[in-house]
Amino acid sequence: MDTVNEVSSSLTFASSYLSNGSCNDNISTCNDPGPSIENLSLSKLSGNFEKLLIDPEYDYSDAEIVVEGIAVPVHRCILASRSQFFHKLFKKRNDSSAKEDGKPRYLMTDLVPNGGVGYEAFNIFLHYLYTGKLKASPPEVSTCVDEACAHDACRPAINYAVELMYASATFQMKELILLAQRRLLNFVEKAFAEDVVPILLVAFRCQLNQLLSHCIHRLARSNLDSVSLERELPCEVSKEIKLLRVKSQPEDESTVMEVDSIHEKSIRRIHKALDCDDVELVKLLLNESDVTLDDAYALHYASAYCDPKVVKEVLSLEPADINLRNSRGYTILHVAARRKEPSVLVALLTKGAHVSDTTLDGQTAVAICRRLTRPKDYNEKTVHGKESNKDLICIDLLEREMRRNTMSAKISDSSQLIADDLHMRLDYLENRVAFARILFPAEARVAMEIADADSTSMYTGLSTRKGSSGNLREVNLNETPSVQTKRLQLRLQALLKTVEMGRRYFPHCSELLDKLLEYDMPDVFFLEKGSAEEQRTKKLRFKELKDDVQKAFHKDMAEKNWSGLSSTSSPKEVLGYKARKRSSLRLIIFIEV
């Protein structure tokens, strides 16, 4: 262990210096126990080096390493003296990556291409390089948000240890490799089979034979299916695991396992078609064989590995059991919960997946999701207009679905609507969805995908100007009134379903939109209440109000020299302008004349 020897040499040098220096003047002092003096000196030295990391006044860094988009300042002399990897890296003197201030910049993704090293793990590693002390694991990235979890083998704890191992192995710190390997070995027997996979991968890539062998035998004893082994592990490793399983089976059973039956070949073809996103081929293969979607566990496979749109298309094929359990006792929703893709979860829940179903060891989908989520991700602040964290979205919608009562609202029959009423509802819904897309892009996209809102007539909300080709009211001379009405009704139903999906799965977002709209936007459905004469009076008054507000709006624009709100306006800007002119701007935005 070269690095250990280097550290020992440093300790010996420090001890020798103290013994041969000032101690010569006082023999009695030199007779005191040496280790206490050495420990005190080394502790002080460690504290001095730590200042370079934590105290801004001691920022004399001469390089940067970018981790997860954050530039971490480092001192090349310290890194090079502690690690041969950095010594060779800095010796190349590649100035092409230098910034304007002359500091070279290195990307962690380039330094560790086979495995990601997170910001927290790298800082712990860096602290060890500078001080020789290994800090405790940061709980925000090494624990999960499941309150019932002991955090002794949950996925965040494993992922953090794996990141530390990638850093230690890549940067050639042998003493840290031994510590990280010991920690990972403790996880192998405690963790779920799926969570052993990242441990096996780091052992394989970093050539840690003891750890690799332990993981292989653990997975060989597990009930992790062959499809998952082939998809997630290197070919030679998955073959070795299968071979161990065959050897452990009685001769009659092992003979059967070696035979690749026609049934199994058909299933493999279906999976390969799903890998290619070719749902039409899947449909053809189903018609040509006796294999069904359930036989192939096609929805399990698609929910784990395929594009969300493919999952939705497979759900539309022949009837399948949405709550089917695979050989491990996992439902499709359980598999999707491990993936943590909101649109897949919503598609399954919409089709009737039971959110309260448990695995054989008693885990619900939301418990699975929580055991995979770090507090850092779960507690990340949601910023309107930016992508929300998928971990938080998944947990929130699964928990809410657990508590949700049966929806009582139904899509009303819009065939009885007259043209003005139809346009009025469309205006309101289009612009409600538009604001959702601006403030909550991730949530809005999921709701629109499930509701097929993108497949109907082109969107005409805030981002669409009058006279554009996407306007729903645009007259098509080749389109009869009945065809146009049908087109608008289809769009209305898609938008109603989008809003319904938003209220069901993202109620907090919907509440904010309700508050945003309720002050300035008259209740559209208020105009339908009352007798025919009352409705006509309301609509006439409403039209007059629109004209008055439009005039006031244009006058205000001329005085303030404003061009209106764009689709990129922040919520603060929208609300601020609303406070200045409550009844003008947004009525014009929401209901175009």
Coordinates of C-alpha atoms in Angstrom, one line a residue:
M1 CA 0.0 0.0 0.0
D2 CA 2.1 2.9 -1.4
T3 CA -0.1 5.6 0.0
V4 CA -0.1 4.1 3.5
N5 CA 3.7 4.0 3.4
E6 CA 3.8 7.7 2.3
V7 CA 1.6 8.6 5.2
S8 CA 3.8 6.6 7.6
S9 CA 6.9 8.3 6.2
S10 CA 5.3 11.7 6.8
L11 CA 4.5 10.7 10.4
T12 CA 8.1 9.5 10.9
F13 CA 9.4 12.7 9.6
A14 CA 7.3 14.8 11.9
S15 CA 8.3 12.7 14.8
S16 CA 12.0 12.9 13.9
Y17 CA 11.7 16.7 13.6
L18 CA 10.2 17.0 17.0
S19 CA 12.7 14.7 18.6
N20 CA 15.8 16.2 17.1
G21 CA 14.7 19.8 17.3
S22 CA 13.6 21.8 20.3
C23 CA 13.5 18.7 22.5
N24 CA 17.3 18.6 22.7
D25 CA 17.2 21.5 25.1
N26 CA 15.1 19.6 27.5
I27 CA 15.9 16.0 28.0
S28 CA 13.0 15.4 30.5
T29 CA 10.5 16.6 27.8
C30 CA 11.9 14.1 25.3
N31 CA 11.4 11.3 27.8
D32 CA 7.6 12.0 27.8
P33 CA 5.5 9.6 25.7
G34 CA 6.2 10.3 22.1
P35 CA 2.9 9.3 20.5
S36 CA 1.0 12.1 22.4
I37 CA 3.3 14.7 20.9
E38 CA 3.0 13.2 17.5
N39 CA -0.8 13.0 17.7
L40 CA -1.0 16.6 18.8
S41 CA 1.2 17.8 16.0
L42 CA -0.5 15.8 13.4
S43 CA -3.9 16.9 14.6
K44 CA -2.8 20.5 14.3
L45 CA -1.4 19.9 10.9
S46 CA -4.6 18.2 9.8
G47 CA -6.6 21.2 11.2
N48 CA -4.4 23.7 9.3
F49 CA -4.9 21.8 6.0
E50 CA -8.7 21.7 6.7
K51 CA -8.7 25.5 6.7
L52 CA -7.9 25.3 3.0
L53 CA -11.2 23.5 2.4
I54 CA -13.6 25.3 4.7
D55 CA -12.3 28.8 5.4
P56 CA -12.8 31.3 2.5
E57 CA -9.9 33.4 3.9
Y58 CA -7.5 30.6 3.0
D59 CA -8.7 30.1 -0.5
Y60 CA -5.4 29.7 -2.4
S61 CA -6.7 27.1 -4.8
D62 CA -5.1 26.8 -8.2
A63 CA -7.5 24.4 -10.0
E64 CA -11.2 23.4 -10.0
I65 CA -13.0 20.1 -10.4
V66 CA -16.6 20.4 -11.5
V67 CA -18.9 17.9 -9.7
E68 CA -22.7 17.9 -10.5
G69 CA -22.3 21.4 -12.0
I70 CA -20.6 22.8 -8.9
A71 CA -17.0 24.0 -9.2
V72 CA -14.9 22.6 -6.3
P73 CA -11.6 24.5 -5.7
V74 CA -8.5 22.3 -5.1
H75 CA -4.8 22.6 -4.6
R76 CA -2.8 20.7 -7.1
C77 CA 0.3 20.3 -5.0
I78 CA -1.7 18.5 -2.2
L79 CA -3.7 16.3 -4.6
A80 CA -0.6 15.4 -6.6
S81 CA 1.4 14.5 -3.4
R82 CA -1.4 12.3 -2.1
S83 CA -2.5 10.5 -5.3
Q84 CA -0.5 9.2 -8.2
F85 CA -3.6 9.7 -10.4
F86 CA -3.6 13.4 -9.8
H87 CA 0.2 13.6 -10.1
K88 CA 0.0 12.1 -13.6
L89 CA -3.1 14.2 -14.5
F90 CA -1.5 17.6 -13.5
K91 CA 1.8 16.6 -15.0
K92 CA 0.2 16.7 -18.5
R93 CA -0.3 20.5 -18.1
N94 CA -3.4 20.6 -20.3
D95 CA -4.1 24.3 -20.4
S96 CA -7.0 24.0 -22.9
S97 CA -9.4 23.6 -19.9
A98 CA -8.1 26.8 -18.1
K99 CA -10.6 29.5 -17.2
E100 CA -10.1 33.2 -17.7
D101 CA -8.4 33.4 -14.3
G102 CA -5.9 30.8 -15.4
K103 CA -7.1 28.0 -13.2
P104 CA -7.3 24.6 -14.9
R105 CA -10.8 23.1 -14.8
Y106 CA -11.5 19.4 -14.8
L107 CA -14.9 17.6 -15.1
M108 CA -15.7 14.7 -12.8
T109 CA -17.5 13.0 -15.6
D110 CA -14.3 12.9 -17.5
L111 CA -12.2 11.8 -14.6
V112 CA -14.5 8.9 -13.5
P113 CA -16.3 7.9 -16.7
N114 CA -17.6 4.5 -15.5
G115 CA -19.3 5.6 -12.4
G116 CA -20.7 8.8 -11.1
V117 CA -19.2 10.5 -8.0
G118 CA -21.5 13.0 -6.4
Y119 CA -20.7 16.3 -4.8
E120 CA -21.0 15.1 -1.2
A121 CA -19.0 11.9 -1.8
F122 CA -16.2 13.9 -3.5
N123 CA -16.1 16.4 -0.7
I124 CA -15.7 13.6 1.9
F125 CA -12.9 12.1 -0.3
L126 CA -11.3 15.5 -0.6
H127 CA -11.4 16.1 3.1
Y128 CA -9.6 12.8 3.7
L129 CA -6.9 13.8 1.2
Y130 CA -6.3 17.0 3.0
T131 CA -6.7 15.9 6.7
G132 CA -6.2 12.2 6.8
K133 CA -9.5 11.9 8.6
L134 CA -12.7 10.2 7.2
K135 CA -15.8 12.2 8.1
A136 CA -19.1 10.6 8.8
S137 CA -21.5 10.0 5.9
P138 CA -23.7 13.0 5.1
P139 CA -27.3 11.9 6.0
E140 CA -28.8 13.9 3.3
V141 CA -27.3 11.6 0.7
S142 CA -26.6 8.4 2.6
T143 CA -30.1 7.8 4.1
C144 CA -33.6 7.4 2.6
V145 CA -36.9 9.2 3.5
D146 CA -38.6 6.1 4.7
E147 CA -39.1 6.7 8.4
A148 CA -39.3 2.9 9.1
C149 CA -35.9 2.2 7.5
A150 CA -32.8 1.6 9.6
H151 CA -30.7 2.9 6.7
D152 CA -28.3 0.0 7.1
A153 CA -28.8 -1.2 3.5
C154 CA -31.2 1.2 1.7
R155 CA -30.4 2.3 -1.8
P156 CA -29.1 5.8 -0.9
A157 CA -26.7 4.4 1.6
I158 CA -25.4 1.9 -1.0
N159 CA -25.2 4.5 -3.7
Y160 CA -23.1 6.8 -1.4
A161 CA -20.7 4.0 -0.6
V162 CA -20.5 3.1 -4.3
E163 CA -19.6 6.7 -5.2
L164 CA -16.9 6.8 -2.5
M165 CA -15.5 3.5 -3.9
Y166 CA -15.4 4.9 -7.4
A167 CA -13.5 8.0 -6.2
S168 CA -11.1 5.9 -4.1
A169 CA -10.4 3.4 -6.8
T170 CA -10.1 5.9 -9.6
F171 CA -7.9 8.3 -7.7
Q172 CA -5.8 5.3 -6.3
M173 CA -6.3 5.8 -2.6
K174 CA -5.8 2.2 -1.4
E175 CA -6.6 2.7 2.3
L176 CA -9.9 4.2 1.3
I177 CA -10.6 1.4 -1.1
L178 CA -10.3 -1.1 1.8
L179 CA -12.6 1.0 4.0
A180 CA -15.3 1.4 1.3
Q181 CA -15.0 -2.3 0.3
R182 CA -15.6 -3.3 3.9
R183 CA -18.7 -1.1 4.0
L184 CA -20.1 -2.5 0.8
L185 CA -19.5 -6.1 2.0
N186 CA -21.7 -5.4 4.9
F187 CA -24.5 -4.3 2.6
V188 CA -24.5 -7.3 0.3
E189 CA -26.4 -9.7 2.6
K190 CA -28.8 -7.1 4.0
A191 CA -29.8 -5.4 0.8
F192 CA -32.6 -6.3 -1.6
A193 CA -31.4 -8.2 -4.6
E194 CA -31.9 -5.3 -7.0
D195 CA -29.8 -3.1 -4.7
V196 CA -26.9 -5.5 -4.9
V197 CA -26.5 -4.7 -8.6
P198 CA -24.7 -1.3 -8.2
I199 CA -22.3 -3.0 -5.7
L200 CA -21.6 -5.7 -8.2
L201 CA -21.0 -3.2 -11.0
V202 CA -18.5 -1.2 -9.0
A203 CA -16.7 -4.4 -7.9
F204 CA -16.5 -5.5 -11.5
R205 CA -15.3 -2.2 -12.9
C206 CA -12.8 -1.6 -10.2
Q207 CA -11.6 -5.2 -10.2
L208 CA -12.4 -5.9 -6.6
N209 CA -12.5 -9.7 -6.8
Q210 CA -13.5 -10.5 -3.2
L211 CA -16.5 -8.1 -3.3
L212 CA -17.4 -9.3 -6.8
S213 CA -17.5 -13.0 -5.9
H214 CA -19.6 -12.2 -2.8
C215 CA -22.1 -10.3 -5.0
I216 CA -22.3 -13.0 -7.6
H217 CA -23.1 -15.7 -5.0
R218 CA -25.7 -13.5 -3.4
L219 CA -27.5 -12.9 -6.6
A220 CA -27.3 -16.6 -7.6
R221 CA -29.2 -17.4 -4.4
S222 CA -31.7 -14.6 -5.0
N223 CA -34.9 -14.8 -7.0
L224 CA -33.9 -11.9 -9.3
D225 CA -35.2 -12.9 -12.7
S226 CA -32.9 -13.8 -15.7
V227 CA -34.2 -10.8 -17.7
S228 CA -33.0 -8.4 -15.1
L229 CA -29.7 -10.1 -14.8
E230 CA -29.2 -9.9 -18.6
R231 CA -30.3 -6.3 -18.8
E232 CA -28.4 -4.8 -15.9
L233 CA -25.2 -6.9 -15.6
P234 CA -22.2 -7.5 -17.8
C235 CA -22.6 -10.6 -20.0
E236 CA -19.9 -12.7 -18.4
V237 CA -21.2 -12.0 -14.9
S238 CA -24.9 -12.8 -15.7
K239 CA -23.7 -16.1 -17.3
E240 CA -21.7 -17.0 -14.2
I241 CA -24.8 -16.4 -12.0
K242 CA -27.0 -18.5 -14.2
L243 CA -24.4 -21.3 -14.2
L244 CA -24.3 -21.3 -10.4
R245 CA -28.1 -21.5 -10.4
V246 CA -28.0 -24.5 -12.7
K247 CA -25.5 -26.3 -10.6
S248 CA -27.6 -25.7 -7.5
Q249 CA -30.6 -27.3 -9.1
P250 CA -31.4 -31.1 -9.1
E251 CA -30.4 -32.7 -12.4
D252 CA -34.0 -33.1 -13.7
E253 CA -34.7 -29.4 -13.1
S254 CA -31.4 -28.2 -14.5
T255 CA -32.0 -30.1 -17.7
V256 CA -35.3 -28.3 -18.2
M257 CA -33.6 -24.9 -17.5
E258 CA -31.1 -25.5 -20.2
V259 CA -33.8 -26.0 -22.9
D260 CA -34.8 -22.7 -24.5
S261 CA -38.4 -23.5 -25.4
I262 CA -40.4 -22.0 -28.1
H263 CA -42.4 -20.2 -25.4
E264 CA -39.3 -18.5 -24.0
K265 CA -38.1 -17.5 -27.4
S266 CA -41.4 -15.8 -28.1
I267 CA -41.1 -13.9 -24.9
R268 CA -37.6 -12.8 -25.8
R269 CA -38.8 -11.6 -29.1
I270 CA -41.5 -9.5 -27.5
H271 CA -38.9 -8.0 -25.1
K272 CA -36.6 -7.2 -28.0
A273 CA -39.4 -5.5 -29.9
L274 CA -40.1 -3.4 -26.8
D275 CA -36.4 -2.5 -26.6
C276 CA -36.8 -1.1 -30.1
D277 CA -40.0 0.8 -29.2
D278 CA -41.8 -1.2 -31.9
V279 CA -45.3 -1.7 -30.4
E280 CA -46.7 -2.8 -33.8
L281 CA -44.2 -5.6 -33.9
V282 CA -45.2 -6.6 -30.4
K283 CA -48.8 -6.7 -31.5
L284 CA -47.8 -8.9 -34.5
L285 CA -45.8 -11.3 -32.3
L286 CA -48.8 -11.6 -29.9
N287 CA -51.0 -12.5 -32.8
E288 CA -48.6 -15.1 -34.2
S289 CA -48.0 -17.0 -31.0
D290 CA -49.9 -18.3 -28.0
V291 CA -48.0 -15.9 -25.7
T292 CA -50.0 -13.1 -24.1
L293 CA -48.9 -9.8 -22.6
D294 CA -49.2 -11.4 -19.2
D295 CA -47.2 -14.5 -20.1
A296 CA -44.3 -12.2 -21.3
Y297 CA -44.7 -9.9 -18.3
A298 CA -44.6 -7.3 -21.0
L299 CA -46.0 -4.5 -18.8
H300 CA -43.4 -5.3 -16.1
Y301 CA -40.7 -5.1 -18.7
A302 CA -41.9 -1.9 -20.4
S303 CA -42.5 -0.2 -17.0
A304 CA -38.9 -0.9 -16.0
Y305 CA -37.0 -0.3 -19.2
C306 CA -39.0 1.4 -22.0
D307 CA -40.0 4.9 -22.9
P308 CA -43.1 6.2 -21.1
K309 CA -44.9 6.6 -24.4
V310 CA -44.2 2.9 -25.1
V311 CA -45.7 1.9 -21.8
K312 CA -48.9 3.8 -22.6
E313 CA -49.1 2.2 -26.1
V314 CA -48.7 -1.3 -24.6
L315 CA -51.5 -0.5 -22.1
S316 CA -53.7 0.1 -25.1
L317 CA -53.1 -3.4 -26.6
E318 CA -55.0 -6.6 -25.7
P319 CA -56.5 -6.7 -22.3
A320 CA -53.9 -7.4 -19.6
D321 CA -53.9 -7.8 -15.8
I322 CA -52.8 -4.4 -14.6
N323 CA -52.2 -5.8 -11.1
L324 CA -50.4 -9.0 -12.3
R325 CA -47.5 -10.2 -10.1
N326 CA -44.3 -11.5 -11.5
S327 CA -42.2 -14.4 -10.2
R328 CA -40.9 -12.2 -7.4
G329 CA -44.4 -11.1 -6.3
Y330 CA -44.0 -7.6 -7.7
T331 CA -46.9 -5.9 -9.4
I332 CA -46.3 -3.6 -12.4
L333 CA -46.7 -0.6 -10.1
H334 CA -44.0 -1.9 -7.8
V335 CA -41.6 -2.2 -10.7
A336 CA -42.5 1.3 -11.9
A337 CA -42.0 2.7 -8.4
R338 CA -38.4 1.5 -8.5
R339 CA -37.9 3.4 -11.8
K340 CA -39.4 6.6 -10.4
E341 CA -40.8 7.9 -13.6
P342 CA -44.0 10.0 -12.9
S343 CA -45.7 9.6 -16.3
V344 CA -45.4 5.8 -16.0
L345 CA -46.9 5.7 -12.5
V346 CA -49.8 8.0 -13.6
A347 CA -50.5 5.8 -16.7
L348 CA -50.7 2.7 -14.5
L349 CA -52.8 4.3 -11.8
T350 CA -55.2 5.7 -14.4
K351 CA -55.6 2.2 -15.8
G352 CA -56.5 0.9 -12.3
A353 CA -53.3 -0.2 -10.7
H354 CA -53.8 -0.9 -7.0
V355 CA -51.6 1.5 -5.1
S356 CA -52.1 -0.4 -1.8
D357 CA -50.9 -3.8 -3.1
T358 CA -47.8 -5.0 -1.2
T359 CA -44.8 -7.1 -2.2
L360 CA -44.1 -10.5 -0.5
D361 CA -42.1 -8.6 2.1
G362 CA -44.8 -6.1 2.8
Q363 CA -43.7 -3.1 0.8
T364 CA -46.2 -0.8 -1.0
A365 CA -45.2 1.2 -4.1
V366 CA -44.8 4.3 -2.1
A367 CA -42.6 2.5 0.5
I368 CA -40.4 1.3 -2.4
C369 CA -40.2 4.8 -3.7
R370 CA -39.3 6.3 -0.3
R371 CA -36.5 3.7 0.3
L372 CA -34.9 4.8 -3.0
T373 CA -35.1 8.6 -2.3
R374 CA -32.5 10.7 -0.6
P375 CA -33.5 13.5 1.7
K376 CA -31.5 15.9 -0.4
D377 CA -33.8 15.2 -3.4
Y378 CA -37.0 14.9 -1.5
N379 CA -36.5 18.2 0.3
E380 CA -35.3 20.1 -2.8
K381 CA -37.3 23.3 -3.1
T382 CA -39.7 23.4 -6.0
V383 CA -39.1 26.5 -8.2
H384 CA -42.0 27.6 -10.4
G385 CA -41.1 27.4 -14.0
K386 CA -38.3 24.8 -13.5
E387 CA -38.4 21.0 -13.7
S388 CA -39.6 19.6 -10.4
N389 CA -37.7 16.7 -8.8
K390 CA -39.1 13.4 -10.0
D391 CA -38.5 11.7 -6.6
L392 CA -40.8 14.2 -4.9
I393 CA -43.4 14.0 -7.6
C394 CA -43.6 10.2 -7.5
I395 CA -43.8 10.0 -3.7
D396 CA -46.4 12.7 -3.6
L397 CA -48.7 11.3 -6.2
L398 CA -48.5 7.7 -4.7
E399 CA -49.2 8.9 -1.2
R400 CA -52.1 11.1 -2.4
E401 CA -53.5 8.2 -4.4
M402 CA -53.4 6.1 -1.2
R403 CA -55.6 8.7 0.4
R404 CA -57.7 9.6 -2.5
N405 CA -61.4 8.9 -2.6
T406 CA -63.2 7.9 -5.7
M407 CA -63.4 10.8 -8.1
S408 CA -66.9 12.1 -8.4
A409 CA -66.4 14.6 -11.1
K410 CA -67.1 13.4 -14.6
I411 CA -66.5 14.9 -17.9
S412 CA -69.8 16.6 -18.9
D413 CA -71.4 16.0 -22.3
S414 CA -70.3 19.0 -24.4
S415 CA -72.5 18.1 -27.3
Q416 CA -75.2 20.4 -26.0
L417 CA -73.0 23.5 -25.8
I418 CA -73.6 26.3 -28.2
A419 CA -70.6 27.7 -30.1
D420 CA -70.0 30.7 -27.7
D421 CA -70.1 28.5 -24.6
L422 CA -67.7 26.0 -26.3
H423 CA -65.2 28.7 -27.2
M424 CA -65.5 30.2 -23.7
R425 CA -64.7 26.9 -22.0
L426 CA -61.9 26.3 -24.4
D427 CA -60.4 29.7 -23.8
Y428 CA -60.4 29.1 -20.0
L429 CA -59.0 25.6 -20.2
E430 CA -56.4 26.4 -22.8
N431 CA -55.0 29.2 -20.7
R432 CA -55.2 27.3 -17.5
V433 CA -53.1 24.5 -19.0
A434 CA -50.8 27.2 -20.4
F435 CA -50.1 28.6 -17.0
A436 CA -49.6 25.1 -15.7
R437 CA -47.0 24.6 -18.4
I438 CA -45.2 27.8 -17.4
L439 CA -45.3 27.3 -13.7
F440 CA -45.1 23.5 -13.4
P441 CA -43.7 22.1 -16.7
A442 CA -42.9 18.6 -15.4
E443 CA -46.4 18.1 -13.8
A444 CA -48.2 19.6 -16.8
R445 CA -46.4 17.4 -19.2
V446 CA -47.4 14.3 -17.3
A447 CA -51.0 15.3 -17.2
M448 CA -51.2 16.3 -20.9
E449 CA -49.5 13.0 -22.0
I450 CA -52.0 10.9 -20.0
A451 CA -54.9 13.0 -21.3
D452 CA -53.7 12.9 -25.0
A453 CA -53.9 16.7 -25.0
D454 CA -51.0 16.9 -27.4
S455 CA -52.7 14.6 -29.9
T456 CA -55.8 16.9 -30.4
S457 CA -55.9 20.3 -32.1
M458 CA -52.9 22.5 -31.7
Y459 CA -52.4 24.3 -28.4
T460 CA -53.7 27.9 -28.4
G461 CA -52.9 29.2 -24.9
L462 CA -50.7 32.1 -23.8
S463 CA -47.8 31.3 -26.1
T464 CA -50.0 31.4 -29.2
R465 CA -50.6 34.7 -30.9
K466 CA -53.8 35.7 -32.7
G467 CA -53.7 34.8 -36.3
S468 CA -51.3 31.9 -35.9
S469 CA -51.9 28.6 -37.6
G470 CA -52.6 26.9 -34.3
N471 CA -55.7 28.9 -33.4
L472 CA -58.7 26.7 -32.7
R473 CA -61.1 29.3 -34.0
E474 CA -59.3 29.6 -37.3
V475 CA -61.8 29.0 -40.1
N476 CA -61.0 26.2 -42.4
L477 CA -63.0 26.5 -45.6
N478 CA -62.8 22.7 -46.2
E479 CA -64.2 22.0 -42.7
T480 CA -68.0 21.9 -42.2
P481 CA -69.5 23.4 -39.0
S482 CA -70.2 19.9 -37.6
V483 CA -66.6 18.8 -38.2
Q484 CA -65.3 21.9 -36.6
T485 CA -67.6 21.5 -33.6
K486 CA -66.5 17.9 -33.2
R487 CA -62.8 18.9 -33.4
L488 CA -63.4 21.6 -30.6
Q489 CA -65.3 19.1 -28.5
L490 CA -62.4 16.6 -28.7
R491 CA -60.1 19.3 -27.7
L492 CA -62.3 20.3 -24.8
Q493 CA -62.5 16.7 -23.5
A494 CA -58.7 16.4 -23.7
L495 CA -58.3 19.6 -21.8
L496 CA -60.9 18.7 -19.2
K497 CA -59.1 15.4 -18.7
T498 CA -55.8 17.2 -18.4
V499 CA -57.2 19.4 -15.6
E500 CA -58.8 16.4 -14.0
M501 CA -55.4 14.6 -14.0
G502 CA -53.8 17.7 -12.5
R503 CA -56.3 17.9 -9.7
R504 CA -56.0 14.2 -9.0
Y505 CA -52.2 13.8 -9.0
F506 CA -50.9 17.3 -8.5
P507 CA -53.4 19.0 -6.2
H508 CA -51.0 21.6 -4.8
C509 CA -50.2 22.8 -8.3
S510 CA -53.9 23.0 -9.1
E511 CA -54.6 24.9 -5.9
L512 CA -52.1 27.6 -6.9
L513 CA -53.6 27.8 -10.4
D514 CA -57.1 28.2 -8.8
K515 CA -55.9 31.1 -6.7
L516 CA -54.1 32.6 -9.7
L517 CA -57.3 32.5 -11.8
E518 CA -60.1 33.1 -9.3
Y519 CA -59.5 36.8 -8.7
D520 CA -59.5 38.1 -12.3
M521 CA -61.3 35.4 -14.2
P522 CA -65.0 35.2 -13.9
D523 CA -66.4 31.7 -13.3
V524 CA -67.0 30.4 -16.8
F525 CA -69.7 28.1 -15.6
F526 CA -71.4 31.0 -13.8
L527 CA -72.4 32.3 -17.2
E528 CA -74.4 29.1 -17.8
K529 CA -76.5 29.4 -14.7
G530 CA -80.0 30.9 -14.6
S531 CA -82.7 31.2 -17.2
A532 CA -82.0 31.7 -20.9
E533 CA -82.7 35.5 -20.5
E534 CA -80.4 35.7 -17.5
Q535 CA -77.7 33.9 -19.3
R536 CA -78.0 36.2 -22.4
T537 CA -77.8 39.3 -20.1
K538 CA -74.7 37.9 -18.3
K539 CA -73.0 37.2 -21.6
L540 CA -73.8 40.7 -23.0
R541 CA -72.5 42.3 -19.8
F542 CA -69.5 40.0 -20.0
K543 CA -68.7 41.1 -23.5
E544 CA -69.0 44.8 -22.5
L545 CA -66.6 44.1 -19.6
K546 CA -64.1 42.5 -22.0
D547 CA -64.3 45.5 -24.3
D548 CA -63.8 48.0 -21.4
V549 CA -60.9 46.0 -19.9
Q550 CA -59.2 45.7 -23.3
K551 CA -59.3 49.5 -23.7
A552 CA -57.8 50.0 -20.3
F553 CA -55.2 47.3 -20.9
H554 CA -54.0 49.0 -24.2
K555 CA -54.0 52.4 -22.5
D556 CA -51.8 51.0 -19.7
M557 CA -49.5 49.4 -22.2
A558 CA -49.1 52.7 -24.0
E559 CA -48.3 54.5 -20.7
K560 CA -45.9 51.9 -19.4
N561 CA -44.5 51.0 -22.8
W562 CA -45.1 47.3 -22.1
S563 CA -45.6 44.6 -24.7
G564 CA -47.5 42.3 -22.4
L565 CA -46.5 39.1 -20.6
S566 CA -44.5 36.5 -22.5
S567 CA -44.7 32.8 -21.9
T568 CA -41.5 33.1 -19.9
S569 CA -42.8 35.6 -17.4
S570 CA -42.2 34.6 -13.8
P571 CA -45.2 34.0 -11.4
K572 CA -43.9 37.0 -9.4
E573 CA -44.2 39.2 -12.4
V574 CA -47.7 37.9 -13.3
L575 CA -48.9 38.4 -9.7
G576 CA -47.3 41.8 -9.4
Y577 CA -49.0 43.1 -12.5
K578 CA -52.3 41.6 -11.4
A579 CA -52.1 43.6 -8.2
R580 CA -51.7 46.8 -10.2
K581 CA -54.6 46.1 -12.5
R582 CA -56.7 43.2 -11.1
S583 CA -59.5 43.3 -13.7
S584 CA -57.7 44.1 -16.8
L585 CA -54.6 42.2 -18.0
R586 CA -55.5 38.6 -17.3
L587 CA -59.0 38.9 -18.5
I588 CA -57.6 39.8 -21.9
I589 CA -54.9 37.1 -21.7
F590 CA -57.4 34.4 -20.7
I591 CA -60.3 35.3 -23.0
E592 CA -59.1 36.5 -26.4
V593 CA -61.7 38.4 -28.4

